[in-house]
Amino acid sequence: MAEAAERAKRLPDEVSLVAVTKTVPAAAIREAARAGQGTFGENRVQEAEVKIGEIRSELPDLRWHLIGHLQTNKARPAVQLFSLIESVDSVRLARRLDASAAAAGLRVAVLLEVNVAAEGSKSGFLREDLRGALADIFRLTHLEVRGLMTIAPLVDDAEEVRWVFRALRELRDELRERYGAPGMRELSMGMSNDFPVAIEEGATMVRVGRALFGERPRG
Ligand SMILES: *Cc1c(COP(=O)(O)O)cnc(C)c1O
């Protein structure tokens, strides 16, 4: 991560690491926490609930991000569990999160997920749809929109998806300017196979699983 930041003339501490622990047992999370890792990403509410419950009493200061698709009926537990919900992919979900946060007397920090490459298999706003939806989302007073997130297509050579990361950065810059939203600064992009390119293109968070914890079981 530091080498990629240097290549782009950025400071290494401009980029934070979200350690992705889906399918990873609590013991490995404890070990990562002891090594100094403070932020973890899970893609399912139920799995996260169990793990967080298991280690919260001994490690109360860990921060948890939700990085997978969230069903609206799980909005209520999600606002309690996660310090950042990275995967807000519809206005409907944004409204539900806003309502759940209001009911709990909280503000919930979110990223808006963008399907930059318009892949049919992925959730996330299409770029042109997000431009229209953002006015509605900014009206939700219990949501704090911190930035954008994307999952690039899976390719053999990460250079093939450099354009995706660049496009997400340009979209953030455009929307931030248009809506006068200086708080919309985060770019969560880059995973085990492509995080150096994402950092070169401006990532402020990378979400890395396999490169830290090894291959996940299939299924
Ligand atoms: C699993 C996952 C990651 C991490 O992927 P790796 O290839 O293990 O680094 C990042 N982001 C999301 C949304 C994921 O589901």
PDB file of N, CA and C in Angstrom, residues 18-24 29 39-52 63-71 74 78 81-82 84-89 93 113 122-123 149 151 191 207-209 213 216-217 219:
ATOM      1  N   VAL A  18      -9.060  -1.720   5.186  1.00  0.00           N
ATOM      2  CA  VAL A  18     -10.189  -2.444   5.766  1.00  0.00           C
ATOM      3  C   VAL A  18      -9.898  -3.931   5.575  1.00  0.00           C
ATOM      4  N   ALA A  19      -9.691  -4.640   6.673  1.00  0.00           N
ATOM      5  CA  ALA A  19      -9.382  -6.069   6.592  1.00  0.00           C
ATOM      6  C   ALA A  19     -10.687  -6.847   6.455  1.00  0.00           C
ATOM      7  N   VAL A  20     -10.849  -7.520   5.332  1.00  0.00           N
ATOM      8  CA  VAL A  20     -12.124  -8.186   5.032  1.00  0.00           C
ATOM      9  C   VAL A  20     -12.134  -9.591   5.620  1.00  0.00           C
ATOM     10  N   THR A  21     -13.068  -9.823   6.538  1.00  0.00           N
ATOM     11  CA  THR A  21     -13.043 -11.048   7.345  1.00  0.00           C
ATOM     12  C   THR A  21     -14.242 -11.968   7.113  1.00  0.00           C
ATOM     13  N   LYS A  22     -14.938 -11.817   5.978  1.00  0.00           N
ATOM     14  CA  LYS A  22     -16.019 -12.775   5.697  1.00  0.00           C
ATOM     15  C   LYS A  22     -15.411 -14.175   5.651  1.00  0.00           C
ATOM     16  N   THR A  23     -16.068 -15.115   6.275  1.00  0.00           N
ATOM     17  CA  THR A  23     -15.631 -16.526   6.418  1.00  0.00           C
ATOM     18  C   THR A  23     -14.395 -16.714   7.313  1.00  0.00           C
ATOM     19  N   VAL A  24     -13.785 -15.634   7.758  1.00  0.00           N
ATOM     20  CA  VAL A  24     -12.574 -15.740   8.587  1.00  0.00           C
ATOM     21  C   VAL A  24     -12.997 -15.896  10.049  1.00  0.00           C
ATOM     22  N   ILE A  29      -9.170 -12.880  13.486  1.00  0.00           N
ATOM     23  CA  ILE A  29      -9.472 -11.452  13.656  1.00  0.00           C
ATOM     24  C   ILE A  29      -8.749 -10.918  14.898  1.00  0.00           C
ATOM     25  N   THR A  39      -9.711  -1.800  11.669  1.00  0.00           N
ATOM     26  CA  THR A  39     -10.950  -1.715  10.890  1.00  0.00           C
ATOM     27  C   THR A  39     -11.157  -2.988  10.087  1.00  0.00           C
ATOM     28  N   PHE A  40     -12.361  -3.538  10.200  1.00  0.00           N
ATOM     29  CA  PHE A  40     -12.664  -4.812   9.566  1.00  0.00           C
ATOM     30  C   PHE A  40     -13.931  -4.691   8.722  1.00  0.00           C
ATOM     31  N   GLY A  41     -13.996  -5.480   7.659  1.00  0.00           N
ATOM     32  CA  GLY A  41     -15.154  -5.455   6.767  1.00  0.00           C
ATOM     33  C   GLY A  41     -15.827  -6.803   6.706  1.00  0.00           C
ATOM     34  N   GLU A  42     -17.156  -6.788   6.797  1.00  0.00           N
ATOM     35  CA  GLU A  42     -17.944  -8.012   6.665  1.00  0.00           C
ATOM     36  C   GLU A  42     -19.002  -7.776   5.598  1.00  0.00           C
ATOM     37  N   ASN A  43     -19.390  -8.840   4.891  1.00  0.00           N
ATOM     38  CA  ASN A  43     -20.381  -8.600   3.846  1.00  0.00           C
ATOM     39  C   ASN A  43     -21.792  -9.090   4.189  1.00  0.00           C
ATOM     40  N   ARG A  44     -21.952  -9.731   5.359  1.00  0.00           N
ATOM     41  CA  ARG A  44     -23.306 -10.147   5.733  1.00  0.00           C
ATOM     42  C   ARG A  44     -23.596  -9.765   7.185  1.00  0.00           C
ATOM     43  N   VAL A  45     -24.791  -9.209   7.395  1.00  0.00           N
ATOM     44  CA  VAL A  45     -25.157  -8.717   8.725  1.00  0.00           C
ATOM     45  C   VAL A  45     -25.123  -9.840   9.753  1.00  0.00           C
ATOM     46  N   GLN A  46     -25.711 -11.005   9.373  1.00  0.00           N
ATOM     47  CA  GLN A  46     -25.825 -12.080  10.354  1.00  0.00           C
ATOM     48  C   GLN A  46     -24.468 -12.615  10.799  1.00  0.00           C
ATOM     49  N   GLU A  47     -23.586 -12.827   9.819  1.00  0.00           N
ATOM     50  CA  GLU A  47     -22.245 -13.331  10.147  1.00  0.00           C
ATOM     51  C   GLU A  47     -21.503 -12.306  11.017  1.00  0.00           C
ATOM     52  N   ALA A  48     -21.652 -11.042  10.671  1.00  0.00           N
ATOM     53  CA  ALA A  48     -20.971  -9.988  11.430  1.00  0.00           C
ATOM     54  C   ALA A  48     -21.497  -9.932  12.861  1.00  0.00           C
ATOM     55  N   GLU A  49     -22.813 -10.063  13.010  1.00  0.00           N
ATOM     56  CA  GLU A  49     -23.435  -9.989  14.321  1.00  0.00           C
ATOM     57  C   GLU A  49     -22.824 -11.042  15.263  1.00  0.00           C
ATOM     58  N   VAL A  50     -22.691 -12.264  14.737  1.00  0.00           N
ATOM     59  CA  VAL A  50     -22.147 -13.362  15.541  1.00  0.00           C
ATOM     60  C   VAL A  50     -20.703 -13.068  15.928  1.00  0.00           C
ATOM     61  N   LYS A  51     -19.877 -12.695  14.936  1.00  0.00           N
ATOM     62  CA  LYS A  51     -18.449 -12.477  15.208  1.00  0.00           C
ATOM     63  C   LYS A  51     -18.215 -11.285  16.120  1.00  0.00           C
ATOM     64  N   ILE A  52     -18.932 -10.197  15.834  1.00  0.00           N
ATOM     65  CA  ILE A  52     -18.736  -9.000  16.651  1.00  0.00           C
ATOM     66  C   ILE A  52     -19.132  -9.308  18.089  1.00  0.00           C
ATOM     67  N   ARG A  63     -13.438  -1.251  14.661  1.00  0.00           N
ATOM     68  CA  ARG A  63     -14.475  -0.640  13.823  1.00  0.00           C
ATOM     69  C   ARG A  63     -14.871  -1.637  12.726  1.00  0.00           C
ATOM     70  N   TRP A  64     -16.160  -1.726  12.485  1.00  0.00           N
ATOM     71  CA  TRP A  64     -16.690  -2.689  11.516  1.00  0.00           C
ATOM     72  C   TRP A  64     -17.398  -1.958  10.398  1.00  0.00           C
ATOM     73  N   HIS A  65     -17.047  -2.330   9.149  1.00  0.00           N
ATOM     74  CA  HIS A  65     -17.728  -1.771   7.978  1.00  0.00           C
ATOM     75  C   HIS A  65     -18.572  -2.861   7.323  1.00  0.00           C
ATOM     76  N   LEU A  66     -19.749  -2.502   6.880  1.00  0.00           N
ATOM     77  CA  LEU A  66     -20.525  -3.428   6.049  1.00  0.00           C
ATOM     78  C   LEU A  66     -20.163  -3.164   4.591  1.00  0.00           C
ATOM     79  N   ILE A  67     -19.731  -4.217   3.894  1.00  0.00           N
ATOM     80  CA  ILE A  67     -19.290  -4.039   2.506  1.00  0.00           C
ATOM     81  C   ILE A  67     -20.141  -4.828   1.506  1.00  0.00           C
ATOM     82  N   GLY A  68     -21.094  -5.630   2.003  1.00  0.00           N
ATOM     83  CA  GLY A  68     -21.928  -6.426   1.099  1.00  0.00           C
ATOM     84  C   GLY A  68     -23.334  -5.856   0.995  1.00  0.00           C
ATOM     85  N   HIS A  69     -24.078  -6.358   0.029  1.00  0.00           N
ATOM     86  CA  HIS A  69     -25.442  -5.883  -0.201  1.00  0.00           C
ATOM     87  C   HIS A  69     -26.284  -6.027   1.070  1.00  0.00           C
ATOM     88  N   LEU A  70     -27.027  -4.984   1.376  1.00  0.00           N
ATOM     89  CA  LEU A  70     -27.852  -4.973   2.584  1.00  0.00           C
ATOM     90  C   LEU A  70     -29.322  -5.013   2.192  1.00  0.00           C
ATOM     91  N   GLN A  71     -30.051  -5.994   2.743  1.00  0.00           N
ATOM     92  CA  GLN A  71     -31.496  -6.028   2.516  1.00  0.00           C
ATOM     93  C   GLN A  71     -32.156  -5.015   3.430  1.00  0.00           C
ATOM     94  N   LYS A  74     -32.824  -5.568   7.079  1.00  0.00           N
ATOM     95  CA  LYS A  74     -31.716  -5.673   8.034  1.00  0.00           C
ATOM     96  C   LYS A  74     -31.135  -4.295   8.376  1.00  0.00           C
ATOM     97  N   ALA A  78     -28.148  -3.203  11.234  1.00  0.00           N
ATOM     98  CA  ALA A  78     -26.938  -2.709  10.555  1.00  0.00           C
ATOM     99  C   ALA A  78     -26.488  -1.355  11.111  1.00  0.00           C
ATOM    100  N   LEU A  81     -24.587  -2.010  14.310  1.00  0.00           N
ATOM    101  CA  LEU A  81     -23.358  -2.806  14.280  1.00  0.00           C
ATOM    102  C   LEU A  81     -22.187  -2.102  13.612  1.00  0.00           C
ATOM    103  N   PHE A  82     -22.466  -1.315  12.575  1.00  0.00           N
ATOM    104  CA  PHE A  82     -21.384  -0.859  11.700  1.00  0.00           C
ATOM    105  C   PHE A  82     -21.101   0.632  11.853  1.00  0.00           C
ATOM    106  N   LEU A  84     -19.498   2.176   9.459  1.00  0.00           N
ATOM    107  CA  LEU A  84     -19.650   2.688   8.097  1.00  0.00           C
ATOM    108  C   LEU A  84     -20.340   1.620   7.257  1.00  0.00           C
ATOM    109  N   ILE A  85     -21.398   2.014   6.578  1.00  0.00           N
ATOM    110  CA  ILE A  85     -22.072   1.099   5.653  1.00  0.00           C
ATOM    111  C   ILE A  85     -21.648   1.514   4.249  1.00  0.00           C
ATOM    112  N   GLU A  86     -20.795   0.658   3.650  1.00  0.00           N
ATOM    113  CA  GLU A  86     -20.129   1.043   2.400  1.00  0.00           C
ATOM    114  C   GLU A  86     -20.963   0.720   1.168  1.00  0.00           C
ATOM    115  N   SER A  87     -22.062  -0.007   1.369  1.00  0.00           N
ATOM    116  CA  SER A  87     -22.732  -0.636   0.235  1.00  0.00           C
ATOM    117  C   SER A  87     -24.164  -0.154   0.045  1.00  0.00           C
ATOM    118  N   VAL A  88     -24.396   1.142   0.194  1.00  0.00           N
ATOM    119  CA  VAL A  88     -25.735   1.680  -0.055  1.00  0.00           C
ATOM    120  C   VAL A  88     -25.938   1.760  -1.566  1.00  0.00           C
ATOM    121  N   ASP A  89     -26.881   0.939  -2.073  1.00  0.00           N
ATOM    122  CA  ASP A  89     -26.992   0.768  -3.521  1.00  0.00           C
ATOM    123  C   ASP A  89     -28.353   1.156  -4.086  1.00  0.00           C
ATOM    124  N   LEU A  93     -32.981   1.835   0.040  1.00  0.00           N
ATOM    125  CA  LEU A  93     -32.162   1.420   1.178  1.00  0.00           C
ATOM    126  C   LEU A  93     -31.695   2.642   1.972  1.00  0.00           C
ATOM    127  N   GLU A 113     -22.554   2.851  -3.220  1.00  0.00           N
ATOM    128  CA  GLU A 113     -21.875   1.894  -4.090  1.00  0.00           C
ATOM    129  C   GLU A 113     -22.233   2.171  -5.547  1.00  0.00           C
ATOM    130  N   LYS A 122     -23.793  -7.252 -10.712  1.00  0.00           N
ATOM    131  CA  LYS A 122     -23.445  -6.475  -9.515  1.00  0.00           C
ATOM    132  C   LYS A 122     -24.522  -5.477  -9.138  1.00  0.00           C
ATOM    133  N   SER A 123     -24.618  -5.235  -7.818  1.00  0.00           N
ATOM    134  CA  SER A 123     -25.514  -4.160  -7.393  1.00  0.00           C
ATOM    135  C   SER A 123     -24.731  -2.862  -7.382  1.00  0.00           C
ATOM    136  N   MET A 149     -18.079   3.956  -3.189  1.00  0.00           N
ATOM    137  CA  MET A 149     -17.425   2.639  -3.151  1.00  0.00           C
ATOM    138  C   MET A 149     -17.677   1.938  -4.479  1.00  0.00           C
ATOM    139  N   ILE A 151     -16.726  -2.005  -6.658  1.00  0.00           N
ATOM    140  CA  ILE A 151     -16.049  -3.290  -6.841  1.00  0.00           C
ATOM    141  C   ILE A 151     -15.746  -3.392  -8.327  1.00  0.00           C
ATOM    142  N   MET A 191      -9.112  -4.280  -4.050  1.00  0.00           N
ATOM    143  CA  MET A 191      -9.166  -5.510  -3.268  1.00  0.00           C
ATOM    144  C   MET A 191      -7.811  -6.212  -3.449  1.00  0.00           C
ATOM    145  N   ARG A 207     -10.128  -2.545   0.493  1.00  0.00           N
ATOM    146  CA  ARG A 207     -10.786  -3.646   1.220  1.00  0.00           C
ATOM    147  C   ARG A 207     -10.083  -4.933   0.828  1.00  0.00           C
ATOM    148  N   VAL A 208      -9.290  -5.462   1.735  1.00  0.00           N
ATOM    149  CA  VAL A 208      -8.424  -6.588   1.388  1.00  0.00           C
ATOM    150  C   VAL A 208      -8.734  -7.782   2.287  1.00  0.00           C
ATOM    151  N   GLY A 209      -9.022  -8.919   1.658  1.00  0.00           N
ATOM    152  CA  GLY A 209      -9.294 -10.147   2.400  1.00  0.00           C
ATOM    153  C   GLY A 209      -8.210 -11.182   2.179  1.00  0.00           C
ATOM    154  N   PHE A 213      -5.562 -12.933   4.785  1.00  0.00           N
ATOM    155  CA  PHE A 213      -6.005 -14.128   5.522  1.00  0.00           C
ATOM    156  C   PHE A 213      -5.926 -15.414   4.719  1.00  0.00           C
ATOM    157  N   ARG A 216     -10.308 -18.009   0.647  1.00  0.00           N
ATOM    158  CA  ARG A 216     -11.510 -18.395   1.392  1.00  0.00           C
ATOM    159  C   ARG A 216     -11.997 -19.758   0.888  1.00  0.00           C
ATOM    160  N   PRO A 217     -12.694 -20.498   1.742  1.00  0.00           N
ATOM    161  CA  PRO A 217     -13.300 -21.741   1.251  1.00  0.00           C
ATOM    162  C   PRO A 217     -14.315 -21.410   0.156  1.00  0.00           C
ATOM    163  N   GLY A 219     -17.785 -21.634  -2.079  1.00  0.00           N
ATOM    164  CA  GLY A 219     -19.178 -21.946  -1.773  1.00  0.00           C
ATOM    165  C   GLY A 219     -19.835 -20.754  -1.198  1.00  0.00           C
TER     166      GLY A 219
END
